[in-house]
XYZ file of C-alpha atoms in Angstrom:
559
model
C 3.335 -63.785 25.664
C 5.403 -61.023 26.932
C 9.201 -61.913 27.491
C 10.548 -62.201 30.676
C 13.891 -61.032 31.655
C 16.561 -63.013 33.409
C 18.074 -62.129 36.852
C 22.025 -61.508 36.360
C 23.147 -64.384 38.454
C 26.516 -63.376 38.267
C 26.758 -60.128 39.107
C 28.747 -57.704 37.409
C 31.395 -59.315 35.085
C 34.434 -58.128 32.785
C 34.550 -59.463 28.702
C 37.772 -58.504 27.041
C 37.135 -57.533 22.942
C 39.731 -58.653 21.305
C 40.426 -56.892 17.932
C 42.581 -59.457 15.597
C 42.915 -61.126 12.008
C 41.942 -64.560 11.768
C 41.121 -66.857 8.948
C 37.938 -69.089 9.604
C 36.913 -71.967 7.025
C 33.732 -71.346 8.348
C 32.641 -68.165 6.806
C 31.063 -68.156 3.741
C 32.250 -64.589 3.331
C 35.849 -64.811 3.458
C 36.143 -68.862 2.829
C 39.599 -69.520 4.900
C 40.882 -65.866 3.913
C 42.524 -63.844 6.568
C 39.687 -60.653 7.975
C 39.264 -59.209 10.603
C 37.171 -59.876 13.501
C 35.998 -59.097 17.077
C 36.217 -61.577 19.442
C 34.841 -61.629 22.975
C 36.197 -63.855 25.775
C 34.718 -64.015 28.972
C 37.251 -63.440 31.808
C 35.736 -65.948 34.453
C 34.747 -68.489 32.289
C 37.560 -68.043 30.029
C 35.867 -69.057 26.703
C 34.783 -66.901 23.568
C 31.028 -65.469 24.129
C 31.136 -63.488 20.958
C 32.394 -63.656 17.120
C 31.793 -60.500 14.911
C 32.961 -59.526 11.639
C 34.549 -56.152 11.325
C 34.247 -55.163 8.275
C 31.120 -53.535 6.440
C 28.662 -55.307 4.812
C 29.315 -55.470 0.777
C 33.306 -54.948 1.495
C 34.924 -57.388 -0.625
C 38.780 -55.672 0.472
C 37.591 -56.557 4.386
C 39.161 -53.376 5.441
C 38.686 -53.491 9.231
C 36.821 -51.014 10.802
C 37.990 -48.781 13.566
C 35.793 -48.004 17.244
C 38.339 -47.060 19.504
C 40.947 -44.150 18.435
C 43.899 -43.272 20.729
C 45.471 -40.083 20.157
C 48.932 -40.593 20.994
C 51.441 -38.489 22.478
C 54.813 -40.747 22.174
C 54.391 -44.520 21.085
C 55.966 -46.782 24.298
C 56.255 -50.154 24.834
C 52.991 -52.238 25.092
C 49.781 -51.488 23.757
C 49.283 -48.158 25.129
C 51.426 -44.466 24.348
C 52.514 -42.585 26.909
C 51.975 -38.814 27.460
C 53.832 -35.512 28.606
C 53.182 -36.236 32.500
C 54.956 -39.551 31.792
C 57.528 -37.963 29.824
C 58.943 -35.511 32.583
C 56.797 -36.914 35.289
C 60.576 -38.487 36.993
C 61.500 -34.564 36.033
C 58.866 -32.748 37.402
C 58.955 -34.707 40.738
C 62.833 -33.887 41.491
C 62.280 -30.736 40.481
C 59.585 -29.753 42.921
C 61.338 -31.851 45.641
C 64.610 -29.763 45.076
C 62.444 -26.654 45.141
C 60.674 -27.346 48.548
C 64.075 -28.294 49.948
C 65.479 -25.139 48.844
C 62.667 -23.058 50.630
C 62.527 -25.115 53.707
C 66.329 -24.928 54.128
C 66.186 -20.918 53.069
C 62.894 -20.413 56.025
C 64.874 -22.732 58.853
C 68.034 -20.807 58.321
C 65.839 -17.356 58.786
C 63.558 -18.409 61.615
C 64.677 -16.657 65.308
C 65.542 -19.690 66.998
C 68.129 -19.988 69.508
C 69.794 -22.105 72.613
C 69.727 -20.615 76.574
C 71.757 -21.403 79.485
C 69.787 -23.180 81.881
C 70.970 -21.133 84.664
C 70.485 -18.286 82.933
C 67.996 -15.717 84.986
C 66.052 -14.728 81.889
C 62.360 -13.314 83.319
C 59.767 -14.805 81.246
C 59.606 -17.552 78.675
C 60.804 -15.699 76.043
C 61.753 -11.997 74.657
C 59.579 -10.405 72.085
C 62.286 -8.251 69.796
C 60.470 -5.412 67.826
C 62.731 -4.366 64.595
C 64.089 -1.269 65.313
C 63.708 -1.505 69.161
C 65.938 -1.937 72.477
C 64.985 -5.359 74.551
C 66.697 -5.555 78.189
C 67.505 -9.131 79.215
C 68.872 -9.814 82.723
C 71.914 -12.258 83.201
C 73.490 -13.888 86.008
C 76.165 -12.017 88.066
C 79.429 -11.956 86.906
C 78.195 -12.334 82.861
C 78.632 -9.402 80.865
C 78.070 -10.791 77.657
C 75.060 -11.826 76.422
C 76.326 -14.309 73.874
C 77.442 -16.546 76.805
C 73.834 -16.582 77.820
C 72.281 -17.928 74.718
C 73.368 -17.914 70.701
C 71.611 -18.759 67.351
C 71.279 -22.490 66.270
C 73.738 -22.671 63.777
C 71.738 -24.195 60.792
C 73.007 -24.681 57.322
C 72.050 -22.010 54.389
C 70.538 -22.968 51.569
C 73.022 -25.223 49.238
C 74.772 -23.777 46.641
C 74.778 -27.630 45.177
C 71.213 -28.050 45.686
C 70.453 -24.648 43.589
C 72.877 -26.218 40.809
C 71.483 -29.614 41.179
C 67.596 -27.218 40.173
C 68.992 -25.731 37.850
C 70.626 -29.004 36.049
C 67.281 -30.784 35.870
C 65.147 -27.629 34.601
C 67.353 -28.436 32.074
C 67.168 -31.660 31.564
C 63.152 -31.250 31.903
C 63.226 -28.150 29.116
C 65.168 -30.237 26.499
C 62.564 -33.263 26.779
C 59.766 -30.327 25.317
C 62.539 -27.668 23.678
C 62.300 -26.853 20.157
C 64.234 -24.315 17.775
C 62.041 -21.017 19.161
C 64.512 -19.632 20.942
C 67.464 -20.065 18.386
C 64.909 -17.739 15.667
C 65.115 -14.871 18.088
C 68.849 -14.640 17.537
C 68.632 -14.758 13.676
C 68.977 -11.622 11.768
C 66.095 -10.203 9.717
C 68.871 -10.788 6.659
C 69.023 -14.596 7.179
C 67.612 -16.589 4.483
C 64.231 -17.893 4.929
C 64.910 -21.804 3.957
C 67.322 -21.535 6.783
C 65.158 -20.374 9.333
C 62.283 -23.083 8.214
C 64.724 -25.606 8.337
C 65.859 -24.575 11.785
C 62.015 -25.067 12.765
C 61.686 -28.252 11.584
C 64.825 -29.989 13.066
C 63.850 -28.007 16.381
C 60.311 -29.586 16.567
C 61.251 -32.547 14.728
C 59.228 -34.561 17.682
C 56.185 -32.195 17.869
C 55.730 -32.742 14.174
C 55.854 -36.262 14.571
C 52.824 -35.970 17.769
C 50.887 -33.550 14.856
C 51.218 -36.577 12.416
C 50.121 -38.897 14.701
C 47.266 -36.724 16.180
C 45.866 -35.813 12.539
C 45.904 -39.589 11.508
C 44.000 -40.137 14.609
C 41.072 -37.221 13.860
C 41.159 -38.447 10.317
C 39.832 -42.308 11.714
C 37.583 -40.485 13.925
C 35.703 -38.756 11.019
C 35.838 -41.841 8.836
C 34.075 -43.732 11.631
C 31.506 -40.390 12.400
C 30.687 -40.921 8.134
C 30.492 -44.616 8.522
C 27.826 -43.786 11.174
C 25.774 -41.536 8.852
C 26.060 -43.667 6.078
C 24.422 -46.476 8.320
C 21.752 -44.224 10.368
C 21.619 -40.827 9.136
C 17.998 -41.038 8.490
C 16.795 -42.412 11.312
C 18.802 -39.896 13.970
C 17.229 -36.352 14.682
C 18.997 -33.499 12.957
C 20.183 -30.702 15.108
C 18.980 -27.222 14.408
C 22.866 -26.523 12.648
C 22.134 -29.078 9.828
C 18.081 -28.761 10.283
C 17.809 -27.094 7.058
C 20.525 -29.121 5.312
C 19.707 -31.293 1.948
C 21.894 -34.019 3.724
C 20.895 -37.797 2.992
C 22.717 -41.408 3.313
C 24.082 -41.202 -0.006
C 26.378 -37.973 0.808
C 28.678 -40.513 2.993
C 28.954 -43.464 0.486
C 32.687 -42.913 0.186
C 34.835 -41.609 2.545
C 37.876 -40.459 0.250
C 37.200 -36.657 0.310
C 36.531 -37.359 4.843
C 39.818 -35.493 5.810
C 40.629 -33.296 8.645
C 41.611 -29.598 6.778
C 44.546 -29.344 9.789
C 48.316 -29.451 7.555
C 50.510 -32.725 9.382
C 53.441 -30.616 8.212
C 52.149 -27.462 9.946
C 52.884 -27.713 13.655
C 54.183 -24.162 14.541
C 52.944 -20.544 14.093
C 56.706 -19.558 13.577
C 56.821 -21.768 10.395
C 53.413 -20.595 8.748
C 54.856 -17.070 9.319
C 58.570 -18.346 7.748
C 56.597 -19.798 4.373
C 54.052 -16.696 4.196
C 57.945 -14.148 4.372
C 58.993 -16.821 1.730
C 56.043 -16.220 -0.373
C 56.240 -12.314 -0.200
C 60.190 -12.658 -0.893
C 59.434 -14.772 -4.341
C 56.708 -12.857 -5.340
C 58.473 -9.706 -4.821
C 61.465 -10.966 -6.846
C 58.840 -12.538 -9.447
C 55.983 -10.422 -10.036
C 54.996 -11.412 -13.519
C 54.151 -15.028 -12.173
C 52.407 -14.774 -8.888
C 48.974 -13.430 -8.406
C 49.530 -10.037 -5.992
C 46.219 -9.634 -4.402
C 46.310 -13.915 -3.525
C 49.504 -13.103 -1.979
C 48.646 -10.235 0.160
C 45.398 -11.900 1.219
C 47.310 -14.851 2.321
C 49.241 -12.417 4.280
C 46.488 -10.529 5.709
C 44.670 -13.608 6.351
C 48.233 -15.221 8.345
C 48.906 -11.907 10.718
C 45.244 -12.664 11.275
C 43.869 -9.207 10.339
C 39.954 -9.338 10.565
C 37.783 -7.871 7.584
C 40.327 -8.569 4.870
C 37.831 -8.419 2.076
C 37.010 -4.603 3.366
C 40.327 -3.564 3.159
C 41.897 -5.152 0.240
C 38.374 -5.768 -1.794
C 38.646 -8.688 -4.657
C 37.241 -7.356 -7.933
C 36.432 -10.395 -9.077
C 33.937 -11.125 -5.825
C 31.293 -9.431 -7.351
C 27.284 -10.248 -6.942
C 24.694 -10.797 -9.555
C 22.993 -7.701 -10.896
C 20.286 -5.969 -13.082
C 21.616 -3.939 -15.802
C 20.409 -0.779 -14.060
C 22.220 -1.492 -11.029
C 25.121 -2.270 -12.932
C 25.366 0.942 -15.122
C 24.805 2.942 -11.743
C 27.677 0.634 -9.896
C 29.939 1.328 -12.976
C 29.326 4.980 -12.851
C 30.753 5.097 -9.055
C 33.704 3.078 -9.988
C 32.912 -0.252 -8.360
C 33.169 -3.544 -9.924
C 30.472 -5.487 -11.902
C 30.623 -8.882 -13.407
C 28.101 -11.088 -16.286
C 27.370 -14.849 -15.451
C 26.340 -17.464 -17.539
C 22.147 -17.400 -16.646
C 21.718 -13.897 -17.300
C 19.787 -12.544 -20.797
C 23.042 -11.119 -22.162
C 21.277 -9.452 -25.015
C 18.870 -7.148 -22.363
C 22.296 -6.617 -20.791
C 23.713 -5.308 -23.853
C 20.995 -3.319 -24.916
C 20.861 -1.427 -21.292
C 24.537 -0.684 -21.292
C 24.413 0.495 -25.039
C 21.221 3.106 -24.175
C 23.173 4.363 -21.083
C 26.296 4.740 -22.744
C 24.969 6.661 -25.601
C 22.789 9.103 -23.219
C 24.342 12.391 -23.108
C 22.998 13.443 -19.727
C 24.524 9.985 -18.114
C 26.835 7.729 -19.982
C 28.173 9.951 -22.925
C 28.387 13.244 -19.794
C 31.765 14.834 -19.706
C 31.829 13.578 -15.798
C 30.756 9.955 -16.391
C 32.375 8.891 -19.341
C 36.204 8.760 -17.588
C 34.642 6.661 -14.846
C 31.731 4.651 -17.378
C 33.844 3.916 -20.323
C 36.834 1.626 -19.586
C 34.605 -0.296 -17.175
C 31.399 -0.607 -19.793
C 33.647 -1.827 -22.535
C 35.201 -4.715 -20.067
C 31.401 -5.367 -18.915
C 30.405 -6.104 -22.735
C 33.267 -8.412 -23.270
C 32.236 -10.407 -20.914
C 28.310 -10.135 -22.040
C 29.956 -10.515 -25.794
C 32.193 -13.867 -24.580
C 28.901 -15.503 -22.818
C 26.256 -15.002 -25.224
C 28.472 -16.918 -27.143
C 28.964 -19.470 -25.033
C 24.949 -19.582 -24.571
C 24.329 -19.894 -27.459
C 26.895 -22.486 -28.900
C 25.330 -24.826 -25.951
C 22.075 -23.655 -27.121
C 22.798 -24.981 -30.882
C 24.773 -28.246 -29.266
C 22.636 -29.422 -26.858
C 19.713 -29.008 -29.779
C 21.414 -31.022 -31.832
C 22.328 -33.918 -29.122
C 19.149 -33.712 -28.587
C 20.419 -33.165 -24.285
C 21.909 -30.554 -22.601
C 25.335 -30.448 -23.618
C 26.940 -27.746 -20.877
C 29.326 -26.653 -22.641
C 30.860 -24.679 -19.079
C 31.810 -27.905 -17.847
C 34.931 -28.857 -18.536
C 35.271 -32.458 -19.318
C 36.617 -34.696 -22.439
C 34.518 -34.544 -25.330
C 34.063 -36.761 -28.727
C 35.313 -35.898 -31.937
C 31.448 -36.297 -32.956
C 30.717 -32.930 -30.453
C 33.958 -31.727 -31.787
C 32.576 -30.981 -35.150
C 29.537 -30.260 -33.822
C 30.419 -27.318 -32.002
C 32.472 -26.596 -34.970
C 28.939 -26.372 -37.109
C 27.094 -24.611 -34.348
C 29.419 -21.794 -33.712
C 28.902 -20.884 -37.477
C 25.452 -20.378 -36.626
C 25.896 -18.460 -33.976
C 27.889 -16.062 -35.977
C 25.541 -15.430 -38.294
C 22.826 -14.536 -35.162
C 25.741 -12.105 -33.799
C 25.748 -10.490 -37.293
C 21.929 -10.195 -37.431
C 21.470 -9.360 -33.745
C 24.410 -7.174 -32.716
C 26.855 -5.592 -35.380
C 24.193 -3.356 -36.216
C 23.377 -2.229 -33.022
C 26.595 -3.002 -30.326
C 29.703 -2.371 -32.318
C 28.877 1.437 -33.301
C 28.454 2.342 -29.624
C 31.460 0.008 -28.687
C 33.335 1.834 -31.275
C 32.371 5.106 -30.008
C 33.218 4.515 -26.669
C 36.340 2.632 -27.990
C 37.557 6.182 -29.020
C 36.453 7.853 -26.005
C 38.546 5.740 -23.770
C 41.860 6.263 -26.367
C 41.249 10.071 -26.216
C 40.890 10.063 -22.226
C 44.054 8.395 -22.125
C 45.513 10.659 -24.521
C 44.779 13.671 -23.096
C 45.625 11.784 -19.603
C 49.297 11.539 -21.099
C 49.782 14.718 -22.096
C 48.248 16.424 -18.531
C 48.772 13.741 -16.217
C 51.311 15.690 -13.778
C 53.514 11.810 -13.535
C 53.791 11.812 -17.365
C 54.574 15.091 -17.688
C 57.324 15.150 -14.984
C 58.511 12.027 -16.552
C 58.620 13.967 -20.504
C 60.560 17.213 -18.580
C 62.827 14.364 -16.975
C 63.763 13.108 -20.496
C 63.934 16.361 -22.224
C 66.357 17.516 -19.247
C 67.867 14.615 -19.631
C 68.293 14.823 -23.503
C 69.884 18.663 -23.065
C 72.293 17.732 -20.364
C 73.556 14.834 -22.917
C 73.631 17.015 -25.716
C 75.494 19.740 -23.350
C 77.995 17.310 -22.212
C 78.437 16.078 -25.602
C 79.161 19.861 -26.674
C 81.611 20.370 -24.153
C 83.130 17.005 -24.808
C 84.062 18.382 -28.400
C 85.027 21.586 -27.467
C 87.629 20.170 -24.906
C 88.479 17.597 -27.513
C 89.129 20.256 -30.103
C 90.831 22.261 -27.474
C 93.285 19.382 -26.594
C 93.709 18.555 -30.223
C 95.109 22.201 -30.397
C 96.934 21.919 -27.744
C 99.183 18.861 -28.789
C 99.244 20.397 -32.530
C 101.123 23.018 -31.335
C 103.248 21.417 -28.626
C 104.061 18.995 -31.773
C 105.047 22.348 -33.882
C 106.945 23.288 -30.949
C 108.692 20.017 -30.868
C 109.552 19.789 -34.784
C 111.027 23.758 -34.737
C 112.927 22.892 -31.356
C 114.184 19.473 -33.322
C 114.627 21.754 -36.542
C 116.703 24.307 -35.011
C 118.640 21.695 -32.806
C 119.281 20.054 -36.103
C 120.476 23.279 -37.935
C 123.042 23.582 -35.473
C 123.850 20.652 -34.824
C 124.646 20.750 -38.506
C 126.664 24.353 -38.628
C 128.744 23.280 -35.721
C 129.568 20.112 -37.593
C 130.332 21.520 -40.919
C 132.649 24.341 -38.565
C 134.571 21.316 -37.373
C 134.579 19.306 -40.426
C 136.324 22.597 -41.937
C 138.271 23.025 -38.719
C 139.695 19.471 -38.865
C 140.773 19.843 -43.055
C 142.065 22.974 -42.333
C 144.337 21.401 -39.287
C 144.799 18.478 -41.964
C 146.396 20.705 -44.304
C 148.041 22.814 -41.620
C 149.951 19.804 -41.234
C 150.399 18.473 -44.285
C 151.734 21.539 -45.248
C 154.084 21.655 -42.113
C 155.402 18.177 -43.017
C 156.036 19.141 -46.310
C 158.224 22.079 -45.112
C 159.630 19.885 -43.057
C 160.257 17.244 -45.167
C 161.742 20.327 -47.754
C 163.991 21.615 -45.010
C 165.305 18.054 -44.170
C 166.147 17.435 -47.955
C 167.707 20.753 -47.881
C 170.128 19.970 -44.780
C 170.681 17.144 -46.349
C 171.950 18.144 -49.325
C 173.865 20.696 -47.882
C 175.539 18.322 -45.463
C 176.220 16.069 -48.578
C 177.510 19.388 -50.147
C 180.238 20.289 -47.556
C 181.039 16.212 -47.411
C 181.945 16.187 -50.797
C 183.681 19.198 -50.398
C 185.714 17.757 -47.327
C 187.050 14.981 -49.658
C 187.888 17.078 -51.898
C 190.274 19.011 -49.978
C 192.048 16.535 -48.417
């Protein structure tokens, strides 16, 4: 019969779920072995109601399953984080309390009130005083001075401690929340880049943390949104976005590749726009190894310019097209591609007719255009077909498609194999096109070298570049020439300041030599001047002497 439901005696009751680890004896799953479970006590009766495993069926790791995700601001003491209000809720408070205290103190001190002598004669309750008008007020005899009849209250301005004590906890409240912004303002544009990235990071070293912690918390949140399609996906209704969709159960088996695309270590527009200025700087400073139009896309795509692919077009984006369409899209300079399905042979034999008609491929004003971009277009044909038909021979031979694209390990059985089958499909290239590809390849092979031969010689860069070297050459070989004329000029020179020298020496030494050979004949001639004079004396002295002997012996004689 049909069921009957039960009144709820007790009204409206609370049952805690407890999410733990326990080992039970009792399951024949786990067999004592610690798992998690769900277990649900009843508050007023305080007794389990409820024992679930949580884990999914088949699991033999038991990894428990998450239903309730917190994203957390700040971990805290006790099972639940707390958030920004929390943070600088004590902060916030004072501050607004200081604020209000400071405007209520600021609007008392400005408001008109005053204190009046009781026996003051004042008609009325009270004076209305117009800015820029005269009020008359009468007094009691003998005052003359209004001031004795009534005066201001006398309240306190605002405090200047009370403005410090603000500006102390905006503070305290900004450095809670502050990060390294507003230190990048005051670096130059010549500080390095790693510098200012590492200034962002230990600035917002606790913002990155709150990213990590929010993108671990999206990431269980789509691991338990694919755990629900793996379960029920074919019995919900689709929506109209995934309506047309080829989605089934089997497309959420594993949840490895279930990952939010958000960057943990990304938390700041200020450091994607430090590592895209680092990117430009290294590929600027390394050209050869960084891909230029990647790089300025990435650019383009960080200053978050729309329509990149309009201005800055990728060549290598390129759709599918006839052979027609392509000879026409080559003529106009735009960029064409092959692809694996297509009947490279048709393709061949289209570009090869157009190339060799003189009133379209071989004409004076499509050739310069047509040429370089036909003879890329049937490398790529060339480089396919021979992939096609190297699977072609393979997968014959496996007797299964082979798909030879793919790239994946192969035997040394399909090794060989390949080995035998691309001898085959030479000998089809050398049937099929030699005789009817290379001669027009050729042809336009020589039509490309003669365009850029002729571009050499008139292209106005080239030839400013030749006049720069021949200008170049004859100022070299002019300021070589005057080099060697100065040089021969100088030689000259200190040839005959030499000359000059040697006849100055000469002539120095000539009479140097003549004035010593006069004094060497001066000096004899004094030496014989005196020997001679000693002589004579030396005869005159013998001669006195004898006579003196003389008249002695004379002397003796007489007496």
């Amino acid at each position: 019969g049909k069921k009957q439901e039960s009144s709820n005696v007790d009204g409206v009751r609370s049952v805690f779920h407890i999410q733990s680890w326990l080992e039970l004896e009792d399951d024949k799953f786990t067999k004592g072995e610690r798992a998690p479970y769900i277990l649900m006590v009843d508050e007023n009766e305080n007794s389990p109601v409820g024992l679930y495993r949580n884990w999914e069926n088949g699991d033999d790791t038991f990894a428990k399953l998450d239903h309730i995700i917190e994203f957390k601001f700040i971990p805290w003491r006790g099972a639940y984080a707390i958030g920004l209000p929390h943070l600088i809720g004590g902060l916030s408070a004072a501050l607004t309390g200081a604020l209000r205290a400071l405007m209520d103190s600021a609007h008392i001190n400005n408001a008109p009130t005053m204190l009046k002598l009781k026996a003051a004669k004042i008609s009325g309750q009270s004076q209305v005083i117009e800015v820029t008008q005269i009020a008359e007020i009468e007094g009691a005899p003998g005052v003359d001075d209004v001031r004795k009849i009534a005066m201001p209250v006398p309240f306190n301005p605002p405090s200047q401690v009370l403005f410090e004590l603000l500006g102390w906890l905006t503070g305290a409240a900004k450095g809670v929340v502050t990060t390294a912004e507003e230190k990048i303002a005051e670096i130059t544009s010549n500080a390095p880049v790693g510098t200012t990235q590492a200034m962002i990071e230990q600035g917002a070293a606790v913002f990155s943390s709150i990213h990590a912690r929010l993108h671990d918390s999206q990431k269980r949140v789509f691991k338990i949104l694919a755990r629900l399609n793996r379960w029920y996906v074919d019995e919900q209704q689709r929506g109209e976005v995934v309506a047309d969709l080829a989605i089934s159960r089997e497309d959420f088996e594993t949840n490895a590749d279930i990952v939010p695309v958000s960057d943990p270590h990304i938390f700041a527009e200020s450091q994607r726009y430090a590592q895209i200025q680092a990117l430009a700087s290294r590929a600027q400073l390394n050209p050869d190894l960084y891909n230029r139009l990647a790089v300025e896309k990435r650019i383009l795509k960080q200053i978050k310019l729309p329509d990149i692919n309009e201005v800055l077009p990728d060549p290598a984006d390129v759709k599918e097209m006839n052979p027609a369409l392509e000879n026409v899209s080559m003529t106009l300079g735009k960029p064409v591609g092959a692809f694996p399905s297509q009947d490279h042979i048709a393709h061949l034999l289209g570009h090869i007719s157009y190339a060799q008609d003189p009133v379209f491929g071989a004409n004076p004003i499509v050739a310069p255009v047509f040429a370089p971009a036909c003879l890329e277009h049937i490398k790529q044909h060339l480089t396919l077909w021979y992939l096609q038909m190297t699977d072609q021979y393979t997968s014959q031979a496996l007797g299964r498609p082979f798909d030879i694209m793919k790239i994946q390990p192969i035997m040394l059985e399909a090794q060989k194999l390949i080995s035998v089958a691309t001898q085959h499909v030479h000998m089809d290239a050398k049937q099929n096109l030699e005789q009817q590809i290379m001669p027009t390849v050729q042809a336009l092979l020589e039509t490309v070298q003669k365009m850029q031969q002729n571009k050499q010689v008139t292209d106005p860069n080239v030839m400013a570049q030749v006049k720069a070297l021949q200008d170049t050459a004859m100022a070299e070989t002019q300021r070589k020439t005057a080099k060697d004329q100065a040089e021969i000029q100088l030689k000259q020179q200190d040839m005959s300041v030499i000359n000059q020298e040697k006849s100055a020496e000469l002539q120095a030494k000539t009479i140097m030599n003549t004035e010593n050979n006069l004094t060497e004949e001066r000096i004899k001639s004094a030496e014989l001047t005196r020997d001679a004079a000693r002589l004579q004396n030396e005869q005159m002295q013998t001669a006195i002497d004898a006579q003196n002997k003389l008249q002695s012996n004379l002397g003796d004689k007489n007496v």
